[in-house]
CSV table of C-alpha atoms in Angstrom, one decimal:
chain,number,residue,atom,x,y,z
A,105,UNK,CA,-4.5,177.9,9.8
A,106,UNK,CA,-6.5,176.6,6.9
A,107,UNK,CA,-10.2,177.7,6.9
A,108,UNK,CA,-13.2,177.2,4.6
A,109,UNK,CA,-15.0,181.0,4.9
A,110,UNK,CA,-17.6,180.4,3.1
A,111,UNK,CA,-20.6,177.4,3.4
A,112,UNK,CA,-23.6,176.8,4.8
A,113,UNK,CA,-25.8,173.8,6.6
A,114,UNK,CA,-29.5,173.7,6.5
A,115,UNK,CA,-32.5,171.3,7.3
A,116,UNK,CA,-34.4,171.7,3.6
A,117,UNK,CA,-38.1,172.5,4.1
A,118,UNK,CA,-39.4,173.7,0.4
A,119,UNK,CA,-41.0,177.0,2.1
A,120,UNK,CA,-37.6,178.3,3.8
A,121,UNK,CA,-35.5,177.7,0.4
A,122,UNK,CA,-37.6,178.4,-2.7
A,123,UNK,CA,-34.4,179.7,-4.2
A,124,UNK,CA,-33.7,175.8,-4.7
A,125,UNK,CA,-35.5,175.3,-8.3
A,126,UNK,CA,-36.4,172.4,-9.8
A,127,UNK,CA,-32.9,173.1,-11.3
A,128,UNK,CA,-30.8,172.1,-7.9
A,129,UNK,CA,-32.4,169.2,-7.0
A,130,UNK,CA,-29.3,167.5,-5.8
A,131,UNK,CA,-29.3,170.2,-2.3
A,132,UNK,CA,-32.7,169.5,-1.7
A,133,UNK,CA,-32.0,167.9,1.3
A,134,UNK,CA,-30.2,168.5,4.8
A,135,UNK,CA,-26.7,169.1,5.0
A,136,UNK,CA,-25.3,169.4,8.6
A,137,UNK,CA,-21.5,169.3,10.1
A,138,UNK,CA,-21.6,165.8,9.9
A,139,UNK,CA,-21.5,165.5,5.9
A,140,UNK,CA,-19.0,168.7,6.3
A,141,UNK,CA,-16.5,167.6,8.5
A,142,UNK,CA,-14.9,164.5,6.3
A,143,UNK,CA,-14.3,167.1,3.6
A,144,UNK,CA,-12.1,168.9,6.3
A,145,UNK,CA,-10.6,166.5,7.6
A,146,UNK,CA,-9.4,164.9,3.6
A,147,UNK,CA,-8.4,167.9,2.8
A,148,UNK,CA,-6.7,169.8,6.4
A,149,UNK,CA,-8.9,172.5,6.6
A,150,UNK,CA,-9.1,173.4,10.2
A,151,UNK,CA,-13.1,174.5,10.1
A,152,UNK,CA,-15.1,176.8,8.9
A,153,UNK,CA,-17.3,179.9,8.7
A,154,UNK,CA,-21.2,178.8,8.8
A,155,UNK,CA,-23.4,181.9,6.9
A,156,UNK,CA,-26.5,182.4,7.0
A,157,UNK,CA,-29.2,180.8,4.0
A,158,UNK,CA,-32.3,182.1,5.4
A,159,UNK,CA,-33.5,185.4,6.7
A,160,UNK,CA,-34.3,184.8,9.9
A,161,UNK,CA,-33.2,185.1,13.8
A,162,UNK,CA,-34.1,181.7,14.0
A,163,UNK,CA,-31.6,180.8,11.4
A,164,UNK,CA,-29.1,183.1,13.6
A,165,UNK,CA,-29.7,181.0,16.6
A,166,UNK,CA,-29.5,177.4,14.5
A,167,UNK,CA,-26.2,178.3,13.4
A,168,UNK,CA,-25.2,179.2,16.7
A,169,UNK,CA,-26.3,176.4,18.1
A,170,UNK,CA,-24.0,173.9,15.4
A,171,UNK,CA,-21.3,176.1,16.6
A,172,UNK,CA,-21.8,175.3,20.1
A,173,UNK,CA,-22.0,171.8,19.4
A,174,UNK,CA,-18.6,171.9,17.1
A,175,UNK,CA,-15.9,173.4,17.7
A,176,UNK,CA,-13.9,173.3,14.3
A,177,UNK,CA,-17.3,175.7,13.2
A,178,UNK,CA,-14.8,178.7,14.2
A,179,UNK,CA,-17.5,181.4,13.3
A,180,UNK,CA,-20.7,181.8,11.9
A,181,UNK,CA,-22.5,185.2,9.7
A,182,UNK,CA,-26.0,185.4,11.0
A,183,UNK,CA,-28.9,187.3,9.8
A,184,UNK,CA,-30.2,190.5,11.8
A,185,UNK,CA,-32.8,193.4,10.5
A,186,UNK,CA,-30.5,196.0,10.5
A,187,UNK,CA,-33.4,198.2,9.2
A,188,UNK,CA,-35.2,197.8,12.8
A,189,UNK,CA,-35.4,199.7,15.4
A,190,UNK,CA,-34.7,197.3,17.9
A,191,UNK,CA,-31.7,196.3,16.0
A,192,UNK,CA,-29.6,197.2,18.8
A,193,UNK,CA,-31.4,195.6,21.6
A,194,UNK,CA,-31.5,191.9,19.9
A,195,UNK,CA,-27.0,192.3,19.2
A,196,UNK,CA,-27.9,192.9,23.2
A,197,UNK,CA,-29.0,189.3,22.9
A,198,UNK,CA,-26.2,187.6,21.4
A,199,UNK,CA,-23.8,189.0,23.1
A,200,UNK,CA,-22.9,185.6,25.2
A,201,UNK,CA,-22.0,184.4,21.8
A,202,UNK,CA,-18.5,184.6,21.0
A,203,UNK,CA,-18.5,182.9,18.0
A,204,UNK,CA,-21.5,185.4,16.2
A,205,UNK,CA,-18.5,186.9,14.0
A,206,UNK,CA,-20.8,189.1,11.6
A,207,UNK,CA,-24.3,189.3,9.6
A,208,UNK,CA,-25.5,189.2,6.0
A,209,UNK,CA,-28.5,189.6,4.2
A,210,UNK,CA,-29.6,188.4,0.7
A,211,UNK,CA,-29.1,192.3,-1.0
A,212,UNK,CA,-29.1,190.7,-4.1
A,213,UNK,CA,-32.4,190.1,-4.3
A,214,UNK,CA,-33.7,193.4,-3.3
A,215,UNK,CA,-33.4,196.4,-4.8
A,216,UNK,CA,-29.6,198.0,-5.4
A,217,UNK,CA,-31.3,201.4,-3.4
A,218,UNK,CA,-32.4,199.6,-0.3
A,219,UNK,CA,-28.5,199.3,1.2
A,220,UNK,CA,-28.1,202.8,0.9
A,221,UNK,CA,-31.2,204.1,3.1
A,222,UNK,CA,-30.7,205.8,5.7
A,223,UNK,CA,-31.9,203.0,8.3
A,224,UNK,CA,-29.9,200.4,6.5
A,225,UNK,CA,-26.8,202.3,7.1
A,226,UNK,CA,-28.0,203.2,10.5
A,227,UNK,CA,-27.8,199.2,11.4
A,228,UNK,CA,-24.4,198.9,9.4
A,229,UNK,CA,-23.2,201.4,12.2
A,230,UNK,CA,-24.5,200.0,14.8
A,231,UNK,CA,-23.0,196.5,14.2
A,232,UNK,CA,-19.4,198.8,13.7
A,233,UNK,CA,-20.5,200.0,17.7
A,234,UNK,CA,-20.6,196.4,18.6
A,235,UNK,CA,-17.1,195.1,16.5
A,236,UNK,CA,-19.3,193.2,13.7
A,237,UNK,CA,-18.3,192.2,10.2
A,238,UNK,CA,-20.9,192.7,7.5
A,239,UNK,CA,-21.0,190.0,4.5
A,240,UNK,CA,-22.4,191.8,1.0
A,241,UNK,CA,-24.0,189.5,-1.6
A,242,UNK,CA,-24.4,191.0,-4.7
A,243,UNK,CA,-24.4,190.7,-8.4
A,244,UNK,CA,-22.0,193.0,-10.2
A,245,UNK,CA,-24.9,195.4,-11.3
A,246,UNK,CA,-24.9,196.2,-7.5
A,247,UNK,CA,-21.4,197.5,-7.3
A,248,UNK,CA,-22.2,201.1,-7.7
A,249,UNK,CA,-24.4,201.3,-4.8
A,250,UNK,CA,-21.6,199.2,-3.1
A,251,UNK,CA,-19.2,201.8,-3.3
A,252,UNK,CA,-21.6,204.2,-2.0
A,253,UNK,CA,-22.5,202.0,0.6
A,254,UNK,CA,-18.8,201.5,1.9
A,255,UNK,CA,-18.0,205.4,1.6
A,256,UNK,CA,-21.1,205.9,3.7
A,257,UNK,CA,-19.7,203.6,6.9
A,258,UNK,CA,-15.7,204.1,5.8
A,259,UNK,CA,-15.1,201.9,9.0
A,260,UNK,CA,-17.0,199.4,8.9
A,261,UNK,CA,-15.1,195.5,8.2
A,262,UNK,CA,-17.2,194.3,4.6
A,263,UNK,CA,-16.3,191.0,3.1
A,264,UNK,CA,-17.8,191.0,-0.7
A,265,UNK,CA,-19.4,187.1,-0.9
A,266,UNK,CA,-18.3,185.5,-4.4
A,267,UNK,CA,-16.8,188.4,-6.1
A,268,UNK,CA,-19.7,190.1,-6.8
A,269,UNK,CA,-21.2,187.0,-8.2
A,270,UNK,CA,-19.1,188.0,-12.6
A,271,UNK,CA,-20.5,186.4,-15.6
A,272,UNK,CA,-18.6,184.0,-15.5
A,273,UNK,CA,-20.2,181.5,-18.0
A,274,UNK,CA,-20.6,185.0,-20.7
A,275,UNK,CA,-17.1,185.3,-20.1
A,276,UNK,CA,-17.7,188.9,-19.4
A,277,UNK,CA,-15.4,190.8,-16.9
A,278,UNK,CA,-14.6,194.2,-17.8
A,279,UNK,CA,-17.3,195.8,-16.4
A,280,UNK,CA,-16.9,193.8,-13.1
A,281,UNK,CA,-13.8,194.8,-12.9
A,282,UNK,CA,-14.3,198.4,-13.6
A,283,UNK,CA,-17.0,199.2,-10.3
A,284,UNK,CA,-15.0,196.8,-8.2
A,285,UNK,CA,-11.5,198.3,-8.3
A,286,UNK,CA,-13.0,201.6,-6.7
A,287,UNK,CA,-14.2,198.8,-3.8
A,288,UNK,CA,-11.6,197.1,-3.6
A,289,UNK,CA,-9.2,200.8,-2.8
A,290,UNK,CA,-10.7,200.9,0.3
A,291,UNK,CA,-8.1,198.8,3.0
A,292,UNK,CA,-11.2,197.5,4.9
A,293,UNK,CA,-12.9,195.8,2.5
A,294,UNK,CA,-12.1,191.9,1.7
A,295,UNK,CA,-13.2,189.7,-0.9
A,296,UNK,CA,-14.5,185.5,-0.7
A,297,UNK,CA,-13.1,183.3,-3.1
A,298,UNK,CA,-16.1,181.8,-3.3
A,299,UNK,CA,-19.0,181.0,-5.4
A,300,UNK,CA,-17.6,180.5,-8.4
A,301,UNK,CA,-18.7,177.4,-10.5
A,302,UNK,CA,-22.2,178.1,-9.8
A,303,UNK,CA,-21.7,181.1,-11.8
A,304,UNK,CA,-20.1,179.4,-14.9
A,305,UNK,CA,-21.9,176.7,-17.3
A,306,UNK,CA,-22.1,173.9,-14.4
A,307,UNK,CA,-21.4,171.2,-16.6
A,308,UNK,CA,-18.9,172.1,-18.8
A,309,UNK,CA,-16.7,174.8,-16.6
A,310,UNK,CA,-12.8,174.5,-16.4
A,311,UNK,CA,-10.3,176.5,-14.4
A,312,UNK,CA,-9.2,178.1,-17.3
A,313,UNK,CA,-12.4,179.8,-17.5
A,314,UNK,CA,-12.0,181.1,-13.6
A,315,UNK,CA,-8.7,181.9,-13.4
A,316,UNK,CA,-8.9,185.8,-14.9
A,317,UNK,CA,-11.5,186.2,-11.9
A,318,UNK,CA,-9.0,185.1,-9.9
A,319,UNK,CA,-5.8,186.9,-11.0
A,320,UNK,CA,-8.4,190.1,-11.4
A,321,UNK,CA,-8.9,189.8,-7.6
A,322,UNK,CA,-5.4,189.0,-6.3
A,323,UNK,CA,-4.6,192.5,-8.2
A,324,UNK,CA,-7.2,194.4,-6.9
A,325,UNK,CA,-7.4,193.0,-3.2
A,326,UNK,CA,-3.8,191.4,-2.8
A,327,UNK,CA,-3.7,188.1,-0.6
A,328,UNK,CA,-4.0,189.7,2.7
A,329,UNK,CA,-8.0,190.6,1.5
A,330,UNK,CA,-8.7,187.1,0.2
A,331,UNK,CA,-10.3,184.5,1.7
A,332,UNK,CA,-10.8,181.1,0.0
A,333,UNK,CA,-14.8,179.6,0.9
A,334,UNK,CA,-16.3,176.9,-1.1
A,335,UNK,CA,-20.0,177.7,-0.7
A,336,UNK,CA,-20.7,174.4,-0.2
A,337,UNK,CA,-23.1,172.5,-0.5
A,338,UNK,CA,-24.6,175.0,-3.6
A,339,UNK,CA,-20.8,174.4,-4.8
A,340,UNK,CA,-22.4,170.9,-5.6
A,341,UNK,CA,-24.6,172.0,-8.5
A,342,UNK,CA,-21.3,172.1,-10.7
A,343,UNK,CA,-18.7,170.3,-8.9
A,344,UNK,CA,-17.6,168.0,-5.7
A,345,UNK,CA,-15.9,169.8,-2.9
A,346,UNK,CA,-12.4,168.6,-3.9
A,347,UNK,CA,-12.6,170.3,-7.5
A,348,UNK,CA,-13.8,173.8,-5.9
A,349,UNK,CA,-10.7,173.7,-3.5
A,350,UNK,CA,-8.0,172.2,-6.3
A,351,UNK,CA,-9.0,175.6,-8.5
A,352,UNK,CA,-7.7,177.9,-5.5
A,353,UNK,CA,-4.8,175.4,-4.3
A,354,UNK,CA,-3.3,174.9,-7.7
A,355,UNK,CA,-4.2,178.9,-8.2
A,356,UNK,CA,-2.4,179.5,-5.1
A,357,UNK,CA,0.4,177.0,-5.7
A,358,UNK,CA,2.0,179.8,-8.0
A,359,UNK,CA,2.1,182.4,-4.9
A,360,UNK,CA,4.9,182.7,-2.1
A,361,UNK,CA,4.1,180.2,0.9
A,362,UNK,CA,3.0,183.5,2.7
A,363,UNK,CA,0.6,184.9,0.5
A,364,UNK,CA,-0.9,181.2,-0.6
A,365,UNK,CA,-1.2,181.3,3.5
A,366,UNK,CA,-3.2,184.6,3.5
A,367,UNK,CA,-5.5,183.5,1.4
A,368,UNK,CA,-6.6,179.9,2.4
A,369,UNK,CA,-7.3,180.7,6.1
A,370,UNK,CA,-4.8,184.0,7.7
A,371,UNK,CA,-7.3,186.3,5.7
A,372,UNK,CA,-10.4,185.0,7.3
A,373,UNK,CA,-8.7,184.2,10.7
A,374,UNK,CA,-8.2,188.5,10.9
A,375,UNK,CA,-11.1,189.2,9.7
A,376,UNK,CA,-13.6,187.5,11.7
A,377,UNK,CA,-10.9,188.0,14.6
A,378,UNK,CA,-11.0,184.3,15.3
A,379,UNK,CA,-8.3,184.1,17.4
């Protein structure tokens, strides 16, 4: 099976996305399964993983909804206040949906502390209780309060979004590799392929640039804890979807058939227990 893990759809109103600067002009619009599916059709992925853009139940139940309505959208990673109290009683909620795989919140743009209070990690355990995956976006300055956070819930099933998000246009990956290799010791956490080009220069990246990140992560995660996702449509700031799935195939081309399989849809099948 061949699975994107990683994109996202979204009706653009400037109030729920004021992430998108005057910078990204080109996602300023809608992007729904309909401009998705061609891509996975041209280029036999079997479907996707829909996560969540906004911080809302209501963006929860829209995704839901485009996985209802599509059957190729094989999962999606909603958004839930694990710092409530009624946390538990609203996963009451969804449970009629089979396809609510896991959550994630934006923790990169709070601060690094707020993931390791005591209510935070009081949700993370109560979506372990109900068999839910947790998604963590972060930048690599995060990582230390990452590794706390995962020794504080030691089974709970984390993915890390875009490999913690390196410098890649500073060229600057020591450090990132130095607070994620503790992470990446721990057999239940995973790691997105993902994300990258929007973190180099996006007009003048190449794969030469991303492929340390990438051998980096093979050797820290192995193939079995890597998922390929394109993050489309933000992928589109620095390249079309072909060029952010050519990096990982030709990447991938050097592995055995098996681990090249692991990586571009076994991993995420597993994880988000999709079949």
């Amino acid at each position: 099976m061949r699975i994107d893990s990683h994109q996202h759809f979204w009706e653009y109103k400037p109030k729920d996305y004021g992430w998108i600067n005057d910078s990204m002009k080109r996602i300023r619009r809608n992007f729904s399964p309909g401009d998705l599916k061609p891509l996975l059709d041209e280029f036999h992925l079997d479907g996707c993983i829909a996560v969540q853009a906004v911080e809302s139940y209501r963006e929860t139940d829209y995704l839901l909804d485009l996985a209802d309505q599509n059957p190729w959208i094989l999962g999606v990673v909603g958004w839930a206040d694990l710092t409530s109290g009624k946390l538990e009683e609203k996963l009451e909620e969804y449970n009629e949906h089979p396809k609510l795989k896991g959550f994630r919140e934006v923790l990169q743009s709070k601060d690094p502390r707020y993931m390791l209070q005591e209510n935070f990690i009081r949700g993370l355990q109560t979506l372990h209780s109900k068999g839910y995956t947790y998604d963590i976006l972060v930048y690599p300055q995060y990582l230390k309060a990452v590794l706390e956070l995962v020794k504080k819930c030691p089974n709970q099933s984390f993915v890390i979004d875009h490999l913690a998000k390196p410098f890649i246009q500073k060229g600057e990956w020591k450090e990132w590799q130095k607070h994620l290799a503790p992470i990446a010791e721990r057999e239940l956490i995973h790691c997105k392929i993902s994300g990258m080009v929007t973190e180099a220069d996006w007009k003048n990246w190449n794969k030469d640039q991303l492929y340390p990140y990438l051998e980096i992560a093979l050797e820290l995660f192995g193939p079995e804890r890597l998922m390929f996702g394109s993050d489309w449509p933000v992928c589109l700031l620095a390249a079309e979807y072909e060029q952010v799935l050519g990096v990982v195939e030709e990447f991938t081309d050097t592995l055995s058939k098996n681990e090249k399989s692991w990586i571009m849809g076994n991993t995420a099948e597993k994880f988000y227990k999709l079949s």
